[in-house]
């Protein structure tokens, strides 16, 4: 028996995409990551429930904290902060 298709959750997919960017901070330019997070935040603001809003807030906080420790724009990491 097939389940009824209830549609895609745009906010959940936006949070997933933000999570991917959050794990690629050492590979991507800071300006690009920030612009993508802003773009995805618009989707979350329009379509998210409580879980997606909380997840996006955690990811945004993570990116801001992690970005403060990275050296931009050459994407290098200080040796004592590598991981």
JSON list of C-alpha atoms in Angstrom, two decimals:
[
{"chain": "A", "resi": 1, "resn": "UNK", "atom": "CA", "xyz": [0.00, 0.00, 0.00]},
{"chain": "A", "resi": 2, "resn": "UNK", "atom": "CA", "xyz": [1.32, 3.45, -0.88]},
{"chain": "A", "resi": 3, "resn": "UNK", "atom": "CA", "xyz": [1.40, 6.37, 1.48]},
{"chain": "A", "resi": 4, "resn": "UNK", "atom": "CA", "xyz": [-0.30, 9.59, 0.50]},
{"chain": "A", "resi": 5, "resn": "UNK", "atom": "CA", "xyz": [2.15, 12.22, -0.77]},
{"chain": "A", "resi": 6, "resn": "UNK", "atom": "CA", "xyz": [1.92, 15.20, 1.58]},
{"chain": "A", "resi": 7, "resn": "UNK", "atom": "CA", "xyz": [4.42, 17.43, -0.17]},
{"chain": "A", "resi": 8, "resn": "UNK", "atom": "CA", "xyz": [7.93, 18.64, 0.32]},
{"chain": "A", "resi": 9, "resn": "UNK", "atom": "CA", "xyz": [9.03, 20.57, 3.37]},
{"chain": "A", "resi": 10, "resn": "UNK", "atom": "CA", "xyz": [10.98, 23.54, 2.01]},
{"chain": "A", "resi": 11, "resn": "UNK", "atom": "CA", "xyz": [12.18, 24.64, 5.44]},
{"chain": "A", "resi": 12, "resn": "UNK", "atom": "CA", "xyz": [13.52, 21.20, 6.32]},
{"chain": "A", "resi": 13, "resn": "UNK", "atom": "CA", "xyz": [15.44, 21.05, 3.06]},
{"chain": "A", "resi": 14, "resn": "UNK", "atom": "CA", "xyz": [16.79, 24.57, 3.62]},
{"chain": "A", "resi": 15, "resn": "UNK", "atom": "CA", "xyz": [18.06, 23.53, 7.05]},
{"chain": "A", "resi": 16, "resn": "UNK", "atom": "CA", "xyz": [19.68, 20.46, 5.51]},
{"chain": "A", "resi": 17, "resn": "UNK", "atom": "CA", "xyz": [21.42, 22.64, 2.92]},
{"chain": "A", "resi": 18, "resn": "UNK", "atom": "CA", "xyz": [22.56, 25.03, 5.68]},
{"chain": "A", "resi": 19, "resn": "UNK", "atom": "CA", "xyz": [23.98, 22.06, 7.60]},
{"chain": "A", "resi": 20, "resn": "UNK", "atom": "CA", "xyz": [26.02, 21.08, 4.56]},
{"chain": "A", "resi": 21, "resn": "UNK", "atom": "CA", "xyz": [27.45, 24.59, 4.31]},
{"chain": "A", "resi": 22, "resn": "UNK", "atom": "CA", "xyz": [28.17, 24.55, 8.06]},
{"chain": "A", "resi": 23, "resn": "UNK", "atom": "CA", "xyz": [30.37, 21.50, 7.59]},
{"chain": "A", "resi": 24, "resn": "UNK", "atom": "CA", "xyz": [32.25, 23.03, 4.65]},
{"chain": "A", "resi": 25, "resn": "UNK", "atom": "CA", "xyz": [33.43, 26.28, 6.24]},
{"chain": "A", "resi": 26, "resn": "UNK", "atom": "CA", "xyz": [37.06, 25.38, 5.70]},
{"chain": "A", "resi": 27, "resn": "UNK", "atom": "CA", "xyz": [36.43, 24.86, 1.99]},
{"chain": "A", "resi": 28, "resn": "UNK", "atom": "CA", "xyz": [34.14, 27.73, 1.02]},
{"chain": "A", "resi": 29, "resn": "UNK", "atom": "CA", "xyz": [34.63, 31.50, 0.99]},
{"chain": "A", "resi": 30, "resn": "UNK", "atom": "CA", "xyz": [33.11, 33.26, 3.99]},
{"chain": "A", "resi": 31, "resn": "UNK", "atom": "CA", "xyz": [31.05, 35.68, 1.86]},
{"chain": "A", "resi": 32, "resn": "UNK", "atom": "CA", "xyz": [29.50, 32.78, -0.04]},
{"chain": "A", "resi": 33, "resn": "UNK", "atom": "CA", "xyz": [28.51, 30.90, 3.12]},
{"chain": "A", "resi": 34, "resn": "UNK", "atom": "CA", "xyz": [27.03, 34.04, 4.68]},
{"chain": "A", "resi": 35, "resn": "UNK", "atom": "CA", "xyz": [25.01, 34.85, 1.55]},
{"chain": "A", "resi": 36, "resn": "UNK", "atom": "CA", "xyz": [23.70, 31.30, 1.33]},
{"chain": "A", "resi": 37, "resn": "UNK", "atom": "CA", "xyz": [22.67, 31.29, 4.98]},
{"chain": "A", "resi": 38, "resn": "UNK", "atom": "CA", "xyz": [20.79, 34.55, 4.42]},
{"chain": "A", "resi": 39, "resn": "UNK", "atom": "CA", "xyz": [19.05, 33.09, 1.37]},
{"chain": "A", "resi": 40, "resn": "UNK", "atom": "CA", "xyz": [18.09, 29.94, 3.25]},
{"chain": "A", "resi": 41, "resn": "UNK", "atom": "CA", "xyz": [16.93, 31.95, 6.29]},
{"chain": "A", "resi": 42, "resn": "UNK", "atom": "CA", "xyz": [14.25, 33.57, 4.12]},
{"chain": "A", "resi": 43, "resn": "UNK", "atom": "CA", "xyz": [12.84, 30.14, 3.29]},
{"chain": "A", "resi": 44, "resn": "UNK", "atom": "CA", "xyz": [12.94, 29.10, 6.94]},
{"chain": "A", "resi": 45, "resn": "UNK", "atom": "CA", "xyz": [11.25, 32.34, 8.02]},
{"chain": "A", "resi": 46, "resn": "UNK", "atom": "CA", "xyz": [8.42, 31.78, 5.52]},
{"chain": "A", "resi": 47, "resn": "UNK", "atom": "CA", "xyz": [7.79, 28.05, 5.86]},
{"chain": "A", "resi": 48, "resn": "UNK", "atom": "CA", "xyz": [9.34, 26.60, 9.02]},
{"chain": "A", "resi": 49, "resn": "UNK", "atom": "CA", "xyz": [7.87, 25.10, 12.10]},
{"chain": "A", "resi": 50, "resn": "UNK", "atom": "CA", "xyz": [9.44, 25.26, 15.55]},
{"chain": "A", "resi": 51, "resn": "UNK", "atom": "CA", "xyz": [11.91, 22.42, 14.89]},
{"chain": "A", "resi": 52, "resn": "UNK", "atom": "CA", "xyz": [13.26, 23.94, 11.69]},
{"chain": "A", "resi": 53, "resn": "UNK", "atom": "CA", "xyz": [13.57, 27.39, 13.27]},
{"chain": "A", "resi": 54, "resn": "UNK", "atom": "CA", "xyz": [15.52, 25.96, 16.19]},
{"chain": "A", "resi": 55, "resn": "UNK", "atom": "CA", "xyz": [17.78, 23.92, 13.91]},
{"chain": "A", "resi": 56, "resn": "UNK", "atom": "CA", "xyz": [18.51, 26.94, 11.69]},
{"chain": "A", "resi": 57, "resn": "UNK", "atom": "CA", "xyz": [19.32, 29.07, 14.73]},
{"chain": "A", "resi": 58, "resn": "UNK", "atom": "CA", "xyz": [21.78, 26.44, 15.97]},
{"chain": "A", "resi": 59, "resn": "UNK", "atom": "CA", "xyz": [23.44, 26.21, 12.56]},
{"chain": "A", "resi": 60, "resn": "UNK", "atom": "CA", "xyz": [23.70, 29.98, 12.22]},
{"chain": "A", "resi": 61, "resn": "UNK", "atom": "CA", "xyz": [25.28, 30.21, 15.67]},
{"chain": "A", "resi": 62, "resn": "UNK", "atom": "CA", "xyz": [27.70, 27.41, 14.80]},
{"chain": "A", "resi": 63, "resn": "UNK", "atom": "CA", "xyz": [28.76, 29.13, 11.57]},
{"chain": "A", "resi": 64, "resn": "UNK", "atom": "CA", "xyz": [29.30, 32.45, 13.35]},
{"chain": "A", "resi": 65, "resn": "UNK", "atom": "CA", "xyz": [31.35, 30.84, 16.14]},
{"chain": "A", "resi": 66, "resn": "UNK", "atom": "CA", "xyz": [33.39, 28.71, 13.77]},
{"chain": "A", "resi": 67, "resn": "UNK", "atom": "CA", "xyz": [33.89, 31.53, 11.27]},
{"chain": "A", "resi": 68, "resn": "UNK", "atom": "CA", "xyz": [35.39, 33.72, 13.98]},
{"chain": "A", "resi": 69, "resn": "UNK", "atom": "CA", "xyz": [38.19, 31.15, 14.37]},
{"chain": "A", "resi": 70, "resn": "UNK", "atom": "CA", "xyz": [38.92, 30.69, 10.66]},
{"chain": "A", "resi": 71, "resn": "UNK", "atom": "CA", "xyz": [41.29, 32.92, 8.77]},
{"chain": "A", "resi": 72, "resn": "UNK", "atom": "CA", "xyz": [39.63, 34.38, 5.67]},
{"chain": "A", "resi": 73, "resn": "UNK", "atom": "CA", "xyz": [39.78, 34.61, 2.68]},
{"chain": "A", "resi": 74, "resn": "UNK", "atom": "CA", "xyz": [42.49, 32.05, 1.96]},
{"chain": "A", "resi": 75, "resn": "UNK", "atom": "CA", "xyz": [40.53, 29.43, 3.93]},
{"chain": "A", "resi": 76, "resn": "UNK", "atom": "CA", "xyz": [43.41, 28.44, 6.19]},
{"chain": "A", "resi": 77, "resn": "UNK", "atom": "CA", "xyz": [42.92, 27.44, 9.80]},
{"chain": "A", "resi": 78, "resn": "UNK", "atom": "CA", "xyz": [45.20, 28.33, 12.66]},
{"chain": "A", "resi": 79, "resn": "UNK", "atom": "CA", "xyz": [47.19, 25.18, 13.61]},
{"chain": "A", "resi": 80, "resn": "UNK", "atom": "CA", "xyz": [45.94, 25.16, 17.21]},
{"chain": "A", "resi": 81, "resn": "UNK", "atom": "CA", "xyz": [42.30, 25.28, 16.04]},
{"chain": "A", "resi": 82, "resn": "UNK", "atom": "CA", "xyz": [42.36, 22.69, 13.27]},
{"chain": "A", "resi": 83, "resn": "UNK", "atom": "CA", "xyz": [39.75, 19.94, 13.35]}
]
